[in-house]
Amino acid sequence: MKAGGLSAPGPGKPLPVAQSKKIWLADPRMVVVLAGIAALLWGVGYSAVKIGYEWLAIAQDDVPSKLLFAGIRFLLAGLMAALCAWAADKKPPVPRRDGLKGIMLLSLFQTILQYSALYIALAHVTGAKSSILNQLGPFLLVLLAHMTDKKDTFHLGKAAGCAIGFSGIILINLGSGLNGGFSMLGEGFIVLSSLSAAVGYIVSKKATQHGGAILLSGYQQFIGGGVLAIAGLMAGGSLQIDSAKDIWILLYLSFSISAAYVIWALLLQFNDISKVSVYKFAVPVFGVISSGLLLGEQVWTIRMAASLVLVSLGIIAVNRRPGGKKMTERTGST
């Protein structure tokens, strides 16, 4: 009997813990649930960050304070992930020597470069345009996954699914206004941020072979957050923390980003990169919904409903093999 490409033990013999986790995380239904939770946490994060800017008195053009804010968020997120790794492994979260290179690369691409480029770009590009350009990440990831992993196939279904999903993201943002033109510090840095994120996920896929996904995610966030925080402080950034709610928003943002990255890292460890990455298209959808609920923005429109349908169709298309066969087996095993 086969389950997720693995041989099951004989009758009456329980699955080893590692093998059981592998089968569980490679189950297509569980991939949908966990990827959806991660997308929800990332999506709500946009509204939560805006609330944090208001509560911590961070001005719109105060980039150093935004970098410091992001840095502290990732520092705390890294500590949370390390505590989770400690609880799961029943031992102090010390990385393996052969995993140090992966941790440093993850910190560089998935935290430092990605978020520093994004924060610089947001000072030069409208929110609507940056939301659209940020979706270059999943496209780049699908292409890079095919180029770096021979088992990760790129077929017409994936291409069609990405195109349909991307059209849903465009539709959501049409009402906010789009400005033409291209500048290196604006649109160029968003492309750089998206590329850095895509490379980071490729590195994550390989790095988890040399250590637990939770531990690697924690160290990546902690080191990257430290660099961002130091950069923000050196540039003159500051945060105004006057009440318990200011601490609460920092803790929530740290928890949400830590949980999302840990879930994503685990999914990437046991599934095709492109199969998991398509669920990133749901992040702006959850972002729009949370903006309506938490910020009172006018988002309840036919356009949003149509976008949700397009994104859902894109997810279905990208998760099917040519000829209509569902992608239920795991490829690109670690």
CSV table of C-alpha atoms in Angstrom, one decimal:
chain,number,residue,atom,x,y,z
A,1,MET,CA,0.0,0.0,0.0
A,2,LYS,CA,1.3,3.5,-0.9
A,3,ALA,CA,0.5,6.8,0.8
A,4,GLY,CA,1.9,10.0,-0.6
A,5,GLY,CA,4.6,7.9,-2.4
A,6,LEU,CA,5.7,6.1,0.8
A,7,SER,CA,5.4,2.4,1.7
A,8,ALA,CA,3.0,1.8,4.6
A,9,PRO,CA,4.0,-0.6,7.4
A,10,GLY,CA,2.4,-3.9,7.9
A,11,PRO,CA,-0.9,-4.5,9.8
A,12,GLY,CA,-0.7,-3.5,13.4
A,13,LYS,CA,2.6,-1.5,13.0
A,14,PRO,CA,2.3,2.2,13.6
A,15,LEU,CA,4.0,4.7,11.2
A,16,PRO,CA,7.2,6.2,12.4
A,17,VAL,CA,6.8,9.8,13.6
A,18,ALA,CA,8.8,11.3,10.7
A,19,GLN,CA,7.0,9.3,8.1
A,20,SER,CA,3.6,10.0,9.6
A,21,LYS,CA,4.4,13.8,9.5
A,22,LYS,CA,5.5,13.5,5.9
A,23,ILE,CA,2.3,11.8,4.8
A,24,TRP,CA,0.2,14.2,6.7
A,25,LEU,CA,1.8,17.4,5.4
A,26,ALA,CA,1.8,16.0,1.8
A,27,ASP,CA,-2.0,15.3,1.9
A,28,PRO,CA,-3.5,17.7,-0.7
A,29,ARG,CA,-6.4,18.5,1.6
A,30,MET,CA,-4.1,19.4,4.4
A,31,VAL,CA,-2.0,21.5,2.0
A,32,VAL,CA,-5.1,23.5,1.2
A,33,VAL,CA,-6.0,24.1,4.9
A,34,LEU,CA,-2.5,25.0,6.1
A,35,ALA,CA,-1.6,27.1,3.1
A,36,GLY,CA,-5.0,28.9,3.6
A,37,ILE,CA,-4.2,29.6,7.2
A,38,ALA,CA,-0.8,31.0,6.3
A,39,ALA,CA,-2.3,33.2,3.6
A,40,LEU,CA,-4.9,34.4,6.1
A,41,LEU,CA,-2.2,35.4,8.6
A,42,TRP,CA,-0.2,37.2,5.9
A,43,GLY,CA,-3.3,38.9,4.5
A,44,VAL,CA,-4.6,40.2,7.9
A,45,GLY,CA,-1.0,41.4,8.5
A,46,TYR,CA,-1.5,44.3,6.1
A,47,SER,CA,-4.3,45.8,8.2
A,48,ALA,CA,-2.5,45.0,11.4
A,49,VAL,CA,0.6,46.8,10.3
A,50,LYS,CA,-1.4,49.9,9.3
A,51,ILE,CA,-3.0,49.8,12.8
A,52,GLY,CA,0.5,49.5,14.3
A,53,TYR,CA,1.7,52.5,12.3
A,54,GLU,CA,-1.1,54.5,13.9
A,55,TRP,CA,-0.7,53.2,17.4
A,56,LEU,CA,3.1,53.6,17.4
A,57,ALA,CA,2.9,57.1,15.8
A,58,ILE,CA,5.0,56.1,12.8
A,59,ALA,CA,4.7,58.8,10.1
A,60,GLN,CA,4.0,57.9,6.5
A,61,ASP,CA,7.4,59.0,5.3
A,62,ASP,CA,9.4,57.7,8.3
A,63,VAL,CA,11.3,54.8,6.6
A,64,PRO,CA,13.8,54.3,9.4
A,65,SER,CA,11.1,53.8,12.0
A,66,LYS,CA,9.3,51.4,9.7
A,67,LEU,CA,12.5,49.4,9.3
A,68,LEU,CA,12.9,49.4,13.1
A,69,PHE,CA,9.2,48.3,13.5
A,70,ALA,CA,9.7,45.4,11.0
A,71,GLY,CA,13.0,44.5,12.6
A,72,ILE,CA,11.5,44.2,16.1
A,73,ARG,CA,8.6,42.2,14.7
A,74,PHE,CA,11.0,39.7,13.1
A,75,LEU,CA,13.2,39.5,16.2
A,76,LEU,CA,10.2,38.5,18.3
A,77,ALA,CA,8.9,36.2,15.6
A,78,GLY,CA,12.3,34.4,15.5
A,79,LEU,CA,12.2,33.9,19.3
A,80,MET,CA,8.7,32.5,19.1
A,81,ALA,CA,9.7,30.0,16.4
A,82,ALA,CA,12.8,29.0,18.4
A,83,LEU,CA,10.6,28.3,21.4
A,84,CYS,CA,8.3,26.1,19.2
A,85,ALA,CA,11.3,24.2,18.0
A,86,TRP,CA,12.5,23.7,21.5
A,87,ALA,CA,9.1,22.4,22.6
A,88,ALA,CA,8.8,20.1,19.6
A,89,ASP,CA,12.3,18.6,19.7
A,90,LYS,CA,12.6,18.5,23.6
A,91,LYS,CA,16.0,20.1,23.3
A,92,PRO,CA,17.6,23.6,23.0
A,93,PRO,CA,17.1,25.0,19.5
A,94,VAL,CA,20.7,24.8,18.3
A,95,PRO,CA,21.1,24.6,14.5
A,96,ARG,CA,23.3,21.9,12.8
A,97,ARG,CA,26.6,23.1,11.5
A,98,ASP,CA,25.7,22.0,7.9
A,99,GLY,CA,22.5,24.2,8.2
A,100,LEU,CA,24.2,27.5,9.0
A,101,LYS,CA,24.7,28.4,5.4
A,102,GLY,CA,21.0,27.9,4.7
A,103,ILE,CA,20.1,30.0,7.7
A,104,MET,CA,22.3,32.9,6.5
A,105,LEU,CA,20.9,32.7,2.9
A,106,LEU,CA,17.4,32.6,4.2
A,107,SER,CA,18.0,35.6,6.4
A,108,LEU,CA,19.5,37.5,3.4
A,109,PHE,CA,16.9,36.7,0.8
A,110,GLN,CA,13.7,36.1,2.7
A,111,THR,CA,14.0,38.9,5.3
A,112,ILE,CA,16.7,41.4,4.8
A,113,LEU,CA,16.6,42.0,1.0
A,114,GLN,CA,12.9,41.3,0.6
A,115,TYR,CA,11.7,43.6,3.3
A,116,SER,CA,14.2,46.4,2.9
A,117,ALA,CA,13.5,46.6,-0.8
A,118,LEU,CA,9.7,46.5,-0.2
A,119,TYR,CA,9.9,49.3,2.4
A,120,ILE,CA,12.0,51.5,0.1
A,121,ALA,CA,9.6,50.9,-2.8
A,122,LEU,CA,6.4,51.7,-0.8
A,123,ALA,CA,7.7,55.3,-0.4
A,124,HIS,CA,7.6,55.7,-4.2
A,125,VAL,CA,4.7,53.5,-5.5
A,126,THR,CA,1.0,53.6,-4.8
A,127,GLY,CA,-0.5,50.8,-2.6
A,128,ALA,CA,-2.6,49.4,-5.5
A,129,LYS,CA,0.3,49.2,-7.9
A,130,SER,CA,2.7,47.7,-5.3
A,131,SER,CA,0.0,45.0,-4.5
A,132,ILE,CA,-0.1,44.0,-8.1
A,133,LEU,CA,3.6,44.0,-8.7
A,134,ASN,CA,4.2,42.0,-5.5
A,135,GLN,CA,2.3,39.1,-7.1
A,136,LEU,CA,5.3,38.7,-9.4
A,137,GLY,CA,6.7,36.5,-6.6
A,138,PRO,CA,4.5,33.4,-7.2
A,139,PHE,CA,5.2,33.6,-11.0
A,140,LEU,CA,8.9,33.9,-10.5
A,141,LEU,CA,8.8,31.0,-8.0
A,142,VAL,CA,7.0,28.7,-10.4
A,143,LEU,CA,9.6,29.4,-13.1
A,144,LEU,CA,12.6,29.1,-10.7
A,145,ALA,CA,11.2,25.9,-9.2
A,146,HIS,CA,11.1,24.3,-12.6
A,147,MET,CA,14.6,25.5,-13.4
A,148,THR,CA,16.1,24.3,-10.1
A,149,ASP,CA,14.1,21.1,-9.5
A,150,LYS,CA,13.7,18.7,-12.4
A,151,LYS,CA,10.9,16.9,-10.6
A,152,ASP,CA,8.9,20.1,-10.4
A,153,THR,CA,7.2,20.2,-13.8
A,154,PHE,CA,5.8,23.3,-15.5
A,155,HIS,CA,2.8,22.5,-17.7
A,156,LEU,CA,-0.1,24.3,-19.4
A,157,GLY,CA,-2.3,23.9,-16.3
A,158,LYS,CA,0.1,25.7,-14.1
A,159,ALA,CA,0.5,28.5,-16.6
A,160,ALA,CA,-3.2,28.9,-17.0
A,161,GLY,CA,-3.8,28.7,-13.2
A,162,CYS,CA,-1.2,31.4,-12.6
A,163,ALA,CA,-2.7,33.6,-15.3
A,164,ILE,CA,-6.3,33.2,-14.0
A,165,GLY,CA,-5.2,33.9,-10.4
A,166,PHE,CA,-3.1,36.9,-11.4
A,167,SER,CA,-6.1,38.3,-13.2
A,168,GLY,CA,-8.1,38.1,-10.0
A,169,ILE,CA,-5.4,40.1,-8.2
A,170,ILE,CA,-5.5,42.7,-10.9
A,171,LEU,CA,-9.3,42.9,-10.7
A,172,ILE,CA,-9.2,43.5,-6.9
A,173,ASN,CA,-6.8,46.4,-7.4
A,174,LEU,CA,-8.5,48.2,-10.3
A,175,GLY,CA,-10.7,50.4,-8.2
A,176,SER,CA,-7.7,51.9,-6.3
A,177,GLY,CA,-6.2,53.6,-9.3
A,178,LEU,CA,-3.1,52.7,-11.2
A,179,ASN,CA,-0.2,55.1,-12.0
A,180,GLY,CA,1.9,54.6,-15.1
A,181,GLY,CA,5.7,54.9,-15.4
A,182,PHE,CA,8.6,53.0,-13.9
A,183,SER,CA,11.3,54.0,-11.5
A,184,MET,CA,14.1,52.0,-10.1
A,185,LEU,CA,13.5,53.0,-6.5
A,186,GLY,CA,9.7,52.3,-6.8
A,187,GLU,CA,8.7,49.6,-9.2
A,188,GLY,CA,12.2,48.3,-9.6
A,189,PHE,CA,12.6,47.6,-5.9
A,190,ILE,CA,9.3,45.8,-5.8
A,191,VAL,CA,10.5,43.5,-8.5
A,192,LEU,CA,13.7,43.0,-6.5
A,193,SER,CA,11.7,42.3,-3.4
A,194,SER,CA,9.6,39.7,-5.3
A,195,LEU,CA,12.6,38.1,-6.8
A,196,SER,CA,14.3,37.9,-3.4
A,197,ALA,CA,11.3,36.3,-1.9
A,198,ALA,CA,11.1,33.7,-4.7
A,199,VAL,CA,14.8,32.8,-4.3
A,200,GLY,CA,14.2,32.6,-0.6
A,201,TYR,CA,11.6,29.9,-1.0
A,202,ILE,CA,14.0,27.9,-3.3
A,203,VAL,CA,16.6,28.2,-0.5
A,204,SER,CA,14.1,27.2,2.1
A,205,LYS,CA,13.3,24.0,0.1
A,206,LYS,CA,16.9,23.0,0.1
A,207,ALA,CA,17.8,24.3,3.6
A,208,THR,CA,15.2,22.2,5.3
A,209,GLN,CA,17.2,19.1,4.3
A,210,HIS,CA,19.8,20.2,6.9
A,211,GLY,CA,17.6,21.0,9.8
A,212,GLY,CA,14.0,21.4,11.0
A,213,ALA,CA,11.8,23.8,9.2
A,214,ILE,CA,10.7,25.5,12.4
A,215,LEU,CA,14.2,26.0,13.7
A,216,LEU,CA,15.5,27.3,10.4
A,217,SER,CA,12.5,29.7,10.1
A,218,GLY,CA,13.2,31.0,13.6
A,219,TYR,CA,16.9,31.7,13.1
A,220,GLN,CA,16.2,33.3,9.7
A,221,GLN,CA,13.6,35.7,11.2
A,222,PHE,CA,15.8,36.5,14.2
A,223,ILE,CA,19.0,37.3,12.2
A,224,GLY,CA,17.1,39.2,9.5
A,225,GLY,CA,15.1,41.1,12.0
A,226,GLY,CA,18.2,42.0,13.9
A,227,VAL,CA,19.8,43.5,10.7
A,228,LEU,CA,16.7,45.5,9.9
A,229,ALA,CA,16.3,46.8,13.5
A,230,ILE,CA,20.0,47.9,13.6
A,231,ALA,CA,19.6,49.6,10.2
A,232,GLY,CA,16.5,51.4,11.4
A,233,LEU,CA,18.2,52.6,14.6
A,234,MET,CA,21.3,53.7,12.8
A,235,ALA,CA,19.1,55.7,10.4
A,236,GLY,CA,17.4,57.5,13.3
A,237,GLY,CA,14.2,55.4,13.6
A,238,SER,CA,12.2,55.2,16.8
A,239,LEU,CA,9.0,53.7,18.2
A,240,GLN,CA,6.5,55.4,20.6
A,241,ILE,CA,5.3,52.6,22.9
A,242,ASP,CA,3.0,54.2,25.5
A,243,SER,CA,0.4,51.6,26.4
A,244,ALA,CA,-0.4,47.9,26.5
A,245,LYS,CA,-2.1,48.0,23.1
A,246,ASP,CA,1.2,49.0,21.5
A,247,ILE,CA,2.9,45.9,23.0
A,248,TRP,CA,-0.1,43.8,22.0
A,249,ILE,CA,0.1,44.8,18.3
A,250,LEU,CA,3.8,44.0,18.2
A,251,LEU,CA,3.2,40.6,19.8
A,252,TYR,CA,0.3,39.8,17.4
A,253,LEU,CA,2.3,40.8,14.3
A,254,SER,CA,5.3,38.8,15.5
A,255,PHE,CA,3.1,35.7,16.2
A,256,SER,CA,1.3,36.0,12.8
A,257,ILE,CA,4.5,36.2,10.7
A,258,SER,CA,6.2,33.5,12.7
A,259,ALA,CA,3.3,31.1,12.4
A,260,ALA,CA,2.8,31.8,8.7
A,261,TYR,CA,6.5,31.2,7.9
A,262,VAL,CA,6.7,28.0,9.9
A,263,ILE,CA,3.6,26.6,8.2
A,264,TRP,CA,5.0,27.6,4.8
A,265,ALA,CA,8.4,26.1,5.5
A,266,LEU,CA,6.9,22.8,6.6
A,267,LEU,CA,4.7,22.7,3.4
A,268,LEU,CA,7.7,23.4,1.2
A,269,GLN,CA,9.6,20.6,2.9
A,270,PHE,CA,7.2,17.9,1.8
A,271,ASN,CA,5.5,19.3,-1.4
A,272,ASP,CA,6.4,20.8,-4.8
A,273,ILE,CA,7.3,24.5,-4.5
A,274,SER,CA,5.0,25.6,-7.2
A,275,LYS,CA,2.1,23.6,-5.9
A,276,VAL,CA,2.3,25.4,-2.5
A,277,SER,CA,3.2,28.8,-3.9
A,278,VAL,CA,0.0,29.3,-5.8
A,279,TYR,CA,-1.9,29.8,-2.6
A,280,LYS,CA,0.0,33.1,-2.2
A,281,PHE,CA,-2.6,34.5,-4.5
A,282,ALA,CA,-5.1,34.3,-1.6
A,283,VAL,CA,-3.0,36.7,0.5
A,284,PRO,CA,-4.4,39.9,-1.2
A,285,VAL,CA,-7.9,38.5,-1.0
A,286,PHE,CA,-7.6,38.1,2.8
A,287,GLY,CA,-5.9,41.5,2.9
A,288,VAL,CA,-8.9,43.2,1.2
A,289,ILE,CA,-11.4,41.4,3.5
A,290,SER,CA,-9.5,42.3,6.6
A,291,SER,CA,-9.2,46.0,5.4
A,292,GLY,CA,-13.0,46.1,5.3
A,293,LEU,CA,-13.5,44.5,8.7
A,294,LEU,CA,-10.7,46.1,10.6
A,295,LEU,CA,-10.1,49.4,8.9
A,296,GLY,CA,-13.7,50.2,7.6
A,297,GLU,CA,-12.6,50.4,4.0
A,298,GLN,CA,-15.3,50.0,1.3
A,299,VAL,CA,-14.4,46.6,-0.1
A,300,TRP,CA,-17.7,44.8,-0.3
A,301,THR,CA,-18.2,45.0,-4.1
A,302,ILE,CA,-19.0,42.7,-7.0
A,303,ARG,CA,-15.4,43.2,-8.1
A,304,MET,CA,-14.1,41.5,-4.9
A,305,ALA,CA,-16.5,38.6,-5.3
A,306,ALA,CA,-15.4,38.1,-8.9
A,307,SER,CA,-11.7,38.3,-7.9
A,308,LEU,CA,-12.3,35.5,-5.3
A,309,VAL,CA,-13.8,33.3,-8.0
A,310,LEU,CA,-10.8,33.9,-10.3
A,311,VAL,CA,-8.3,33.2,-7.6
A,312,SER,CA,-10.1,30.0,-6.6
A,313,LEU,CA,-10.2,28.8,-10.3
A,314,GLY,CA,-6.5,29.6,-10.5
A,315,ILE,CA,-5.8,27.4,-7.5
A,316,ILE,CA,-7.8,24.5,-8.9
A,317,ALA,CA,-6.1,24.8,-12.3
A,318,VAL,CA,-2.6,24.9,-11.0
A,319,ASN,CA,-3.2,21.8,-8.8
A,320,ARG,CA,-4.2,19.6,-11.7
A,321,ARG,CA,-2.0,17.6,-14.0
A,322,PRO,CA,-2.4,17.7,-17.7
A,323,GLY,CA,-5.4,15.6,-18.7
A,324,GLY,CA,-7.4,16.5,-15.6
A,325,LYS,CA,-5.6,14.2,-13.1
A,326,LYS,CA,-5.3,15.8,-9.7
A,327,MET,CA,-1.8,16.3,-8.3
A,328,THR,CA,-2.2,14.1,-5.2
A,329,GLU,CA,1.2,12.6,-5.0
A,330,ARG,CA,4.2,14.4,-3.7
A,331,THR,CA,7.1,15.0,-6.0
A,332,GLY,CA,10.5,16.5,-5.3
A,333,SER,CA,10.9,14.6,-2.0
A,334,THR,CA,13.5,15.7,0.5
